[in-house]
PDB file of N, CA and C in Angstrom:
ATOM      1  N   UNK J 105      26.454 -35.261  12.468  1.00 86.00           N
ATOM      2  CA  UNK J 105      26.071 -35.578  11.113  1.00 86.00           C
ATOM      3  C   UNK J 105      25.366 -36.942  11.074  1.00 86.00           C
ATOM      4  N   UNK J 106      26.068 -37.838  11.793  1.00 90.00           N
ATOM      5  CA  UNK J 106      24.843 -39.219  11.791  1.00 90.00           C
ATOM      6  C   UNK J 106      23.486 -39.257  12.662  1.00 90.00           C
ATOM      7  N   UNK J 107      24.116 -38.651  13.301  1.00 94.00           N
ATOM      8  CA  UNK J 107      22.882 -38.279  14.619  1.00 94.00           C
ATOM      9  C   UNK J 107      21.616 -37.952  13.469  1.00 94.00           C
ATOM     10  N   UNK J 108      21.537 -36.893  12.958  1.00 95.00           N
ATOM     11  CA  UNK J 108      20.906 -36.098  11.432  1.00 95.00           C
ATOM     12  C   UNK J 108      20.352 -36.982  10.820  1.00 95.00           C
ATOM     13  N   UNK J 109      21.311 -37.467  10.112  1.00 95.00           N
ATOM     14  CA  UNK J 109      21.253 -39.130   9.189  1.00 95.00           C
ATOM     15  C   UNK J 109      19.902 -40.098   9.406  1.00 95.00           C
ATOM     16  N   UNK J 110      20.725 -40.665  10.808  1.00 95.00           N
ATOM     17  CA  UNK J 110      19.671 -41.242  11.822  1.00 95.00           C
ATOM     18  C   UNK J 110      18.258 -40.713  12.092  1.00 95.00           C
ATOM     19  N   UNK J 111      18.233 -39.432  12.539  1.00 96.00           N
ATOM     20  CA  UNK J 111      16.862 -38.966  12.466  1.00 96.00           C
ATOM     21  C   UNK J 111      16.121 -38.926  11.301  1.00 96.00           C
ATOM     22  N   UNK J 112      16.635 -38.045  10.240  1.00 95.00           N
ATOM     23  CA  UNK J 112      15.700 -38.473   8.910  1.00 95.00           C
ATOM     24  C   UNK J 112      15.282 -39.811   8.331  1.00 95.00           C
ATOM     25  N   UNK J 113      16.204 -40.741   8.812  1.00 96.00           N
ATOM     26  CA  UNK J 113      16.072 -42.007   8.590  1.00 96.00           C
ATOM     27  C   UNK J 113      14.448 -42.704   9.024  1.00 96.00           C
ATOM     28  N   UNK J 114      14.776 -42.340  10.635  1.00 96.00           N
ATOM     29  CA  UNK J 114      14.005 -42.095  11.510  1.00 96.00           C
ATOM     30  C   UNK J 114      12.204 -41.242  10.860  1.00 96.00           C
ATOM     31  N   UNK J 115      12.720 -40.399  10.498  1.00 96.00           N
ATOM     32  CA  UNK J 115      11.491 -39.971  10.300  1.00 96.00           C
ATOM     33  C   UNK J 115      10.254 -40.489   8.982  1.00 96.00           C
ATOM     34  N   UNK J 116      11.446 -40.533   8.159  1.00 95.00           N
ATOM     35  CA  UNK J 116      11.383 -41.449   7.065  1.00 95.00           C
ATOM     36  C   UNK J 116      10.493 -42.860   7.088  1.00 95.00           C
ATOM     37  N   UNK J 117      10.406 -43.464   8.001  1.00 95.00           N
ATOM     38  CA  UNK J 117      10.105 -44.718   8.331  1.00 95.00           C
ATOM     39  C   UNK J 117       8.987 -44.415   8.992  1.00 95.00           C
ATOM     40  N   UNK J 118       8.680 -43.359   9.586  1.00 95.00           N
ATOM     41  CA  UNK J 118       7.584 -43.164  10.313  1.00 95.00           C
ATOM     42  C   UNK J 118       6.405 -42.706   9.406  1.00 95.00           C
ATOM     43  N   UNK J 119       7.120 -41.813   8.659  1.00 95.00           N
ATOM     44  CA  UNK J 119       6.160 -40.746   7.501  1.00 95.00           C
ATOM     45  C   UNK J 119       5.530 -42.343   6.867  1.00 95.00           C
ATOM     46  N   UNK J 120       6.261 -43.137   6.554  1.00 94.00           N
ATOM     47  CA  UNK J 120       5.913 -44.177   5.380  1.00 94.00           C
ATOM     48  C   UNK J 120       5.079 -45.068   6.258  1.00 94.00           C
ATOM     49  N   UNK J 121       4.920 -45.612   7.592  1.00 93.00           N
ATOM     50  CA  UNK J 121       4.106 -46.048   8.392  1.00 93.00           C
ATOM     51  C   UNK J 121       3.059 -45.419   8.097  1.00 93.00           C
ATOM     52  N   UNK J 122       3.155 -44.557   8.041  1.00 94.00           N
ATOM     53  CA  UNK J 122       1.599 -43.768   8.459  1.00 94.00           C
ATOM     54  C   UNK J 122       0.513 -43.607   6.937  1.00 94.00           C
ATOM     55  N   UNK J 123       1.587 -42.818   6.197  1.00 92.00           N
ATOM     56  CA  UNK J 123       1.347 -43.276   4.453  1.00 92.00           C
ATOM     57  C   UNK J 123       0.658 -44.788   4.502  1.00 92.00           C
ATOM     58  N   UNK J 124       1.541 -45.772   4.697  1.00 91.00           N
ATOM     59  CA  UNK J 124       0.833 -47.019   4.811  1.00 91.00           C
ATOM     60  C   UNK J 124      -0.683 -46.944   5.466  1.00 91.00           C
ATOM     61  N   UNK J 125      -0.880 -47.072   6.483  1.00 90.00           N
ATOM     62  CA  UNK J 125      -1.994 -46.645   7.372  1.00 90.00           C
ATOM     63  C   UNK J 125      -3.252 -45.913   6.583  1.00 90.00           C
ATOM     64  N   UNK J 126      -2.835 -44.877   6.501  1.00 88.00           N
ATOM     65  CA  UNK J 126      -3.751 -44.187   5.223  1.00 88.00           C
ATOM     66  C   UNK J 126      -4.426 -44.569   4.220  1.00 88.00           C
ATOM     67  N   UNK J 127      -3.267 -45.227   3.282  1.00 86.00           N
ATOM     68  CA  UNK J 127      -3.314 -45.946   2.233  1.00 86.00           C
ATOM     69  C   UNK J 127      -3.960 -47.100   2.235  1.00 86.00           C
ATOM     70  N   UNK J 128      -4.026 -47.953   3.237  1.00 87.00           N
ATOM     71  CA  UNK J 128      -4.481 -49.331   3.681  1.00 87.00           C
ATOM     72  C   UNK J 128      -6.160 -49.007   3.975  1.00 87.00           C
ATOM     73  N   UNK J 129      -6.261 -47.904   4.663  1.00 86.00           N
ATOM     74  CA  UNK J 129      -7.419 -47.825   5.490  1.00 86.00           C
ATOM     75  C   UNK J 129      -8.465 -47.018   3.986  1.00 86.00           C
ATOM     76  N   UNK J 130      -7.596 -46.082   3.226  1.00 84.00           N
ATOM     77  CA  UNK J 130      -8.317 -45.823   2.172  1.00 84.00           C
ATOM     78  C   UNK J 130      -8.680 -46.668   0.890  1.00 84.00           C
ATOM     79  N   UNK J 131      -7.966 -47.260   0.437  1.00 82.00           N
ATOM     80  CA  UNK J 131      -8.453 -48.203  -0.292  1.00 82.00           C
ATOM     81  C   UNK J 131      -8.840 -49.696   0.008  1.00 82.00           C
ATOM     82  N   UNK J 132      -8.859 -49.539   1.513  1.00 79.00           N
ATOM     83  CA  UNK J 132      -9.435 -50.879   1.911  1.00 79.00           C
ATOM     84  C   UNK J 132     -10.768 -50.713   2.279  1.00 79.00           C
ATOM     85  N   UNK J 133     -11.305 -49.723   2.183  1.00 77.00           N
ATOM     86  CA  UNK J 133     -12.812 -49.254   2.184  1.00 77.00           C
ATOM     87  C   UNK J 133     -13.410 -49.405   4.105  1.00 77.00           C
ATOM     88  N   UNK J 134     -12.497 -49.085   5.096  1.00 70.00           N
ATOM     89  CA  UNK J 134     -12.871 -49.347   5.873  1.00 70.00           C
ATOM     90  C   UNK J 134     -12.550 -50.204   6.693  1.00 70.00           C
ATOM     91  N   UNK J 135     -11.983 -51.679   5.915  1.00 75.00           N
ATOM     92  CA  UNK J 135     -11.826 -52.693   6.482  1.00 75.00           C
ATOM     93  C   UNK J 135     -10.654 -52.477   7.654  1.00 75.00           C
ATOM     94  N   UNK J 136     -10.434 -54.133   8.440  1.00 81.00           N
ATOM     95  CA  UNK J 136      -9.420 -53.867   9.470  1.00 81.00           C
ATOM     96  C   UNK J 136      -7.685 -53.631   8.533  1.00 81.00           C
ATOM     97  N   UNK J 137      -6.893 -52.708   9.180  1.00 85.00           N
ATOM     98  CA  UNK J 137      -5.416 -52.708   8.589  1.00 85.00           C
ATOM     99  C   UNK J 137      -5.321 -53.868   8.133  1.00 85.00           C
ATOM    100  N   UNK J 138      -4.922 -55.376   9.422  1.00 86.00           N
ATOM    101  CA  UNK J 138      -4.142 -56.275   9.198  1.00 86.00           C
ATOM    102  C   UNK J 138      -4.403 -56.838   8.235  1.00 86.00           C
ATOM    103  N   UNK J 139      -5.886 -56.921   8.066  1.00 88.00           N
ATOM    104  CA  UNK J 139      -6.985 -57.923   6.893  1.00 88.00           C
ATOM    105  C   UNK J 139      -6.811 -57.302   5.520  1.00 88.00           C
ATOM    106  N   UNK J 140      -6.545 -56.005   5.770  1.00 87.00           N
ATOM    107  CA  UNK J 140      -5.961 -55.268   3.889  1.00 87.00           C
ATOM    108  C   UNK J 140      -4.816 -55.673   3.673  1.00 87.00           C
ATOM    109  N   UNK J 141      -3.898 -55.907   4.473  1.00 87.00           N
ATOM    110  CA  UNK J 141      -2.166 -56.078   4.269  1.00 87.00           C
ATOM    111  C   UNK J 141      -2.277 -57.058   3.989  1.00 87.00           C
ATOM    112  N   UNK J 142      -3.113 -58.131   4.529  1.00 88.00           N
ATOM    113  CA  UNK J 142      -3.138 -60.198   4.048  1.00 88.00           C
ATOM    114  C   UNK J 142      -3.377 -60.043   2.845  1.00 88.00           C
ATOM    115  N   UNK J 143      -4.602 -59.467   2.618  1.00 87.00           N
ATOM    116  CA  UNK J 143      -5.279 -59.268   1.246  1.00 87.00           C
ATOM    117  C   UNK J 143      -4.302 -58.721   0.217  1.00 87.00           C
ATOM    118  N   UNK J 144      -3.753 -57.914   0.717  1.00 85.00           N
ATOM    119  CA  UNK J 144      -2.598 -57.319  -0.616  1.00 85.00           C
ATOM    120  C   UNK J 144      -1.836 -58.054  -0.921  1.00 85.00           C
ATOM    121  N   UNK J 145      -1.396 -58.280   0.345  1.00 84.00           N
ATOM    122  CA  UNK J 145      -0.648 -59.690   0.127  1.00 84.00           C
ATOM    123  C   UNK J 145      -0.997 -60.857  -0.540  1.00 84.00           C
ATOM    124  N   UNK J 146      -1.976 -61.275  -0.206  1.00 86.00           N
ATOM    125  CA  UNK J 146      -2.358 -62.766  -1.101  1.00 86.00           C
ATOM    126  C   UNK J 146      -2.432 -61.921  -3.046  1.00 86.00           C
ATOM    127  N   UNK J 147      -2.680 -60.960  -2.790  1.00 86.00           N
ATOM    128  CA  UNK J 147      -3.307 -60.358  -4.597  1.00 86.00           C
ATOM    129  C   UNK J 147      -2.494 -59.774  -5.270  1.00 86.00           C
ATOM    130  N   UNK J 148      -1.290 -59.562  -4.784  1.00 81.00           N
ATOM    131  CA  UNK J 148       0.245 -59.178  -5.232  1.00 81.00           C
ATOM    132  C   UNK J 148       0.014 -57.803  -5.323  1.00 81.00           C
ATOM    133  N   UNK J 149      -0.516 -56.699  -4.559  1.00 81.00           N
ATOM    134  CA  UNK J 149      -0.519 -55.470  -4.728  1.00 81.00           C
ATOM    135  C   UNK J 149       0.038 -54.440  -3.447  1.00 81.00           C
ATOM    136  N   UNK J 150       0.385 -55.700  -2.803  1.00 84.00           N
ATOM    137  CA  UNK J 150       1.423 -54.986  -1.596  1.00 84.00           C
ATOM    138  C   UNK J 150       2.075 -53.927  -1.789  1.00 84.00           C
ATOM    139  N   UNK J 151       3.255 -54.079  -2.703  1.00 85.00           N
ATOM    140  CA  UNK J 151       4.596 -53.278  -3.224  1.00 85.00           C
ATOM    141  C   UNK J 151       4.117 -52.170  -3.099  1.00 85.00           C
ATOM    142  N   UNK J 152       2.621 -52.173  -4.276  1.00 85.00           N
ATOM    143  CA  UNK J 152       1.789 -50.876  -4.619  1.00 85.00           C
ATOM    144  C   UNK J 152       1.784 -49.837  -3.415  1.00 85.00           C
ATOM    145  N   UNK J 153       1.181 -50.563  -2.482  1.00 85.00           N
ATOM    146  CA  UNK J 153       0.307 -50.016  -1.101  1.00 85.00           C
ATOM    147  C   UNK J 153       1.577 -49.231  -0.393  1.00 85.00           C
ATOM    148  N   UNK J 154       2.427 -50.383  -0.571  1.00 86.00           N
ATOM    149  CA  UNK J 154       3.852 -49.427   0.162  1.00 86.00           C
ATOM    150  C   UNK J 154       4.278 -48.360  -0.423  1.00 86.00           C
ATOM    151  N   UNK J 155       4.469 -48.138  -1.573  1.00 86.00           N
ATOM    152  CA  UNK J 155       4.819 -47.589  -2.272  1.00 86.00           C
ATOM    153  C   UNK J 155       3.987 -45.606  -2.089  1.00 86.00           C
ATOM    154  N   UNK J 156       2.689 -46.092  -1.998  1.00 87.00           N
ATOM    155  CA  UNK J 156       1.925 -45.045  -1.880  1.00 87.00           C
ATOM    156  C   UNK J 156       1.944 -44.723  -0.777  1.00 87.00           C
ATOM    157  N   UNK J 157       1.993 -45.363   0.260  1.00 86.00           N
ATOM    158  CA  UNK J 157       2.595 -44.794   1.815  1.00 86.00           C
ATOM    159  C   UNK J 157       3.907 -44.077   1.804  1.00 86.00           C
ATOM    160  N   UNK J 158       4.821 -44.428   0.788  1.00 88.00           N
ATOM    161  CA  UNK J 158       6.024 -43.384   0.819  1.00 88.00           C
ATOM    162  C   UNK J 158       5.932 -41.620   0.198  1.00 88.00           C
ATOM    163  N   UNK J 159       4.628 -41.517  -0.085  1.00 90.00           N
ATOM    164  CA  UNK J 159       4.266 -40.408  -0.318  1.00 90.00           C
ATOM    165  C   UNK J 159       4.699 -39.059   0.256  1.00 90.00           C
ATOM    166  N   UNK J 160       4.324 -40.113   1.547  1.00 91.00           N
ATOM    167  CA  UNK J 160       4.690 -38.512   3.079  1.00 91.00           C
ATOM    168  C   UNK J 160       6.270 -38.340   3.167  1.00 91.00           C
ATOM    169  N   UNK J 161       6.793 -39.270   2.577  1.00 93.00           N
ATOM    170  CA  UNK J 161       8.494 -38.765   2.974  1.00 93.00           C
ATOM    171  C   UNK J 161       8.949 -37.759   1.920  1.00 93.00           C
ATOM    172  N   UNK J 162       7.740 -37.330   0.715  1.00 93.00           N
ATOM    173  CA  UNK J 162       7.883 -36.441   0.168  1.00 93.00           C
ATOM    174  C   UNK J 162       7.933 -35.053   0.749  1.00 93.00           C
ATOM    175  N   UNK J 163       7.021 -35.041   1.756  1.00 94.00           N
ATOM    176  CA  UNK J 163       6.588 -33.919   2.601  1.00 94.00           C
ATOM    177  C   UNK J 163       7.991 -33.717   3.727  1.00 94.00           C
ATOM    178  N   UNK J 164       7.684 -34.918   4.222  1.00 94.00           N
ATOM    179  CA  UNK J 164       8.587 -34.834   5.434  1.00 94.00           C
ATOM    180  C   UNK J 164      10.271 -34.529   4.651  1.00 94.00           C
ATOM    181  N   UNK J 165      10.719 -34.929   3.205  1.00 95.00           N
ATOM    182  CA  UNK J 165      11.844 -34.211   2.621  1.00 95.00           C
ATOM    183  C   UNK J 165      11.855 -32.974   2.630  1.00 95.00           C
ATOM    184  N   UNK J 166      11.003 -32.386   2.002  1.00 95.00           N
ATOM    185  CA  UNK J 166      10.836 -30.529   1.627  1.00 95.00           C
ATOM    186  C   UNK J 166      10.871 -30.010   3.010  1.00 95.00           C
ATOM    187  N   UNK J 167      10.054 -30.462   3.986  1.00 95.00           N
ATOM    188  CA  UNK J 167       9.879 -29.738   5.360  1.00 95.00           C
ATOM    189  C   UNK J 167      11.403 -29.574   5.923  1.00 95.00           C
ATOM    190  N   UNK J 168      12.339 -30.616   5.568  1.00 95.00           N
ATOM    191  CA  UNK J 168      13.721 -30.676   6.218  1.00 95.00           C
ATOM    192  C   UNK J 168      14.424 -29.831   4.960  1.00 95.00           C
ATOM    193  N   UNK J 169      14.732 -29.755   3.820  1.00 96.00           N
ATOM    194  CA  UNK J 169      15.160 -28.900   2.335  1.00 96.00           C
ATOM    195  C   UNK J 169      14.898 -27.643   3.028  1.00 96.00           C
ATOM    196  N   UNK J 170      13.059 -27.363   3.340  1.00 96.00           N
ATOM    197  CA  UNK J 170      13.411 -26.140   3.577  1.00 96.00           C
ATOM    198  C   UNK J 170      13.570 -24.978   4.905  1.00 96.00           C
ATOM    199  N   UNK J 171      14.315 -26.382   5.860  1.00 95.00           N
ATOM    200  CA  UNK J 171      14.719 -26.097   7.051  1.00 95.00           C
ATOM    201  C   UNK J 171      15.633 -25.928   6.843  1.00 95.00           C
ATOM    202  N   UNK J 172      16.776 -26.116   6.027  1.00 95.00           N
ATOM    203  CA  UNK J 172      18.030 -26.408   5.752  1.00 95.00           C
ATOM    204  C   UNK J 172      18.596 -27.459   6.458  1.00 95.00           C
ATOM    205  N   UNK J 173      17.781 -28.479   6.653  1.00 95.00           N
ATOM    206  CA  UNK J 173      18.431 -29.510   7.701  1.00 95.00           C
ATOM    207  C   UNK J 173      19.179 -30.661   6.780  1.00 95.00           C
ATOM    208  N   UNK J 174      20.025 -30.334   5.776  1.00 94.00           N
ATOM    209  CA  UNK J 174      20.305 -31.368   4.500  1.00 94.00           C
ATOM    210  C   UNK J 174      20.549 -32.619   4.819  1.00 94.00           C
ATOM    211  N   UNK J 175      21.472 -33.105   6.228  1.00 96.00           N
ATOM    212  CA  UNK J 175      21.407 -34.417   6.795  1.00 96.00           C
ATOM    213  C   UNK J 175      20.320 -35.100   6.648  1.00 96.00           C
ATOM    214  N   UNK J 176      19.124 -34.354   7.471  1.00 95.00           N
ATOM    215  CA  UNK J 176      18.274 -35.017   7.801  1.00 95.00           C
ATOM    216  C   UNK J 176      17.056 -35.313   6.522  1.00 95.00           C
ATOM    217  N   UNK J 177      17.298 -34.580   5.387  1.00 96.00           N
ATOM    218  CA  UNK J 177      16.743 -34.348   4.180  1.00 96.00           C
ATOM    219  C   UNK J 177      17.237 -36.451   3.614  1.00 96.00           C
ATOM    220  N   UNK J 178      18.376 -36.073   3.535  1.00 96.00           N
ATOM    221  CA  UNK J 178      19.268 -37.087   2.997  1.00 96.00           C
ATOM    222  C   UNK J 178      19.020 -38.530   3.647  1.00 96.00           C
ATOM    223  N   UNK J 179      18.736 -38.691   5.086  1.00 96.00           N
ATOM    224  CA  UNK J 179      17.961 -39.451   5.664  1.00 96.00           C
ATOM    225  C   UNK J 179      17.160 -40.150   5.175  1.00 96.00           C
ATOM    226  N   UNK J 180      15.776 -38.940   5.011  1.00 96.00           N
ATOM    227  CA  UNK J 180      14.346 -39.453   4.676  1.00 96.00           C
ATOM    228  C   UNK J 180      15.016 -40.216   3.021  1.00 96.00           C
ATOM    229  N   UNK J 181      15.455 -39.471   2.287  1.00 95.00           N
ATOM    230  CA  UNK J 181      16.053 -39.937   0.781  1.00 95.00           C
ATOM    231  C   UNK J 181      16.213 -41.041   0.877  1.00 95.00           C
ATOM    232  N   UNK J 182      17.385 -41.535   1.840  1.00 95.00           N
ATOM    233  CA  UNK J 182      18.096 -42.884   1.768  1.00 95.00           C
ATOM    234  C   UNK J 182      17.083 -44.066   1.803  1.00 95.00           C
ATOM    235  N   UNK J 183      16.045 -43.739   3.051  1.00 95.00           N
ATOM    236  CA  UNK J 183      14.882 -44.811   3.487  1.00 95.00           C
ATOM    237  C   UNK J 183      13.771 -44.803   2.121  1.00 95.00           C
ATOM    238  N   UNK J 184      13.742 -43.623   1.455  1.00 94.00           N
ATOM    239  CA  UNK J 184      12.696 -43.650   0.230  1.00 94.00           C
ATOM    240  C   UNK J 184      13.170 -44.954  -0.847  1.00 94.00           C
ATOM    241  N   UNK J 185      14.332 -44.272  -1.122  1.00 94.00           N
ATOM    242  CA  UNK J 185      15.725 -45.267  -2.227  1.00 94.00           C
ATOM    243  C   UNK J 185      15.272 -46.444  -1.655  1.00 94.00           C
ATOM    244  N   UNK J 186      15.432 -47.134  -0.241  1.00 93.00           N
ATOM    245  CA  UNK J 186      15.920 -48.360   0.361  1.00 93.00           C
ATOM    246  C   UNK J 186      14.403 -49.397  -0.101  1.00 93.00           C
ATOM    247  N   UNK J 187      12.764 -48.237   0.189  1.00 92.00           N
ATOM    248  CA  UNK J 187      11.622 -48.553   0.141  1.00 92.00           C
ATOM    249  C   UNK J 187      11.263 -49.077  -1.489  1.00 92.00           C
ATOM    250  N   UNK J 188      11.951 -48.329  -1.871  1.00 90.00           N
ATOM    251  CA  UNK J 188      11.779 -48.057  -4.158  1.00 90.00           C
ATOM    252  C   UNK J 188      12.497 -49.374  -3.915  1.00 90.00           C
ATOM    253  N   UNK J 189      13.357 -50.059  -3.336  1.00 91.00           N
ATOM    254  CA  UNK J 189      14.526 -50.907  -3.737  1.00 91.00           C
ATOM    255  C   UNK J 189      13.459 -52.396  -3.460  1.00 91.00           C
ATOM    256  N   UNK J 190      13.057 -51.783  -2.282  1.00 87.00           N
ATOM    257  CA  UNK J 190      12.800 -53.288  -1.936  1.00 87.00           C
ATOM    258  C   UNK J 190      11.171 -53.441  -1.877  1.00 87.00           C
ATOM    259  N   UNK J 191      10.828 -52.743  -2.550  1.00 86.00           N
ATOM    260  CA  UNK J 191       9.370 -53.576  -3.238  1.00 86.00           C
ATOM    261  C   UNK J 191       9.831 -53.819  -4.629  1.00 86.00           C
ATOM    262  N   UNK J 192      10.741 -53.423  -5.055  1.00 87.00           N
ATOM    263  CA  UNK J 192      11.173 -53.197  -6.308  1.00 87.00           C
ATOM    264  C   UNK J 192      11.994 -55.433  -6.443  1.00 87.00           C
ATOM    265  N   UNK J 193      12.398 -55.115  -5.341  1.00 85.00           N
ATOM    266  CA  UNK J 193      12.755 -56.756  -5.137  1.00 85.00           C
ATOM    267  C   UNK J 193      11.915 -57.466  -4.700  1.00 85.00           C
ATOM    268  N   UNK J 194      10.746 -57.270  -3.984  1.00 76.00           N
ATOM    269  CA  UNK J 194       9.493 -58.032  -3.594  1.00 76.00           C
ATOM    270  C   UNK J 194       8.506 -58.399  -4.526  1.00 76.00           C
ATOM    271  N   UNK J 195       8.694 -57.376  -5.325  1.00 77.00           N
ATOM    272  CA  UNK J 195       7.728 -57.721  -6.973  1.00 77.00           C
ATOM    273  C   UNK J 195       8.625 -58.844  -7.675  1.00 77.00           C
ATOM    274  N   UNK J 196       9.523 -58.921  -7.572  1.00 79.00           N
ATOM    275  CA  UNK J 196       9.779 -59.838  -8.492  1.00 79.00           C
ATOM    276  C   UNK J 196      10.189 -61.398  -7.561  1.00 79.00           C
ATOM    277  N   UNK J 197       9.925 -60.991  -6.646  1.00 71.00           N
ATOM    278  CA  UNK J 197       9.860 -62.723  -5.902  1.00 71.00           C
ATOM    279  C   UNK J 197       8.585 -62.822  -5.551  1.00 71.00           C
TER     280      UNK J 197
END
């Protein structure tokens, strides 16, 4: 059951990497990753960017829902919650 946990966790974090990636590279019109992430950074629209990278753990949830893999469902959940939490605390510092 943690093993499960762990993996969706796991996957969770990856889906949202990549979301990021996407997200960075699409509305950064091209530019380099690191130089969009400074930039978001300096313009307070980071949270945003993350936020829209958590997109894929939407996918990567249903794909495990409708595997019946509910651990690993619950996983990706926890890291979504943890992501909502803490831009949710980064916006306001």
């Amino acid at each position: 059951m943690k093993k499960d946990i762990f993996i969706g966790m796991l996957v969770g974090l990856i889906a949202n990497a990549i979301g990021l990636f996407f997200a960075a590279n699409l509305l950064g019109k091209g530019d380099d990753f690191t130089l969009v992430i400074k930039a978001a950074a300096e313009e307070g629209f980071l949270g945003k960017l993350i936020s829209l990278g958590a997109i894929l753990n939407l996918i990567a949830f249903f794909v495990f829902i409708k595997k019946r893999q509910d651990y690993r469902a619950r996983g990706v959940l926890l890291i979504t919650v943890f992501i909502a939490l803490s831009t949710f605390v980064f916006k306001l510092f």
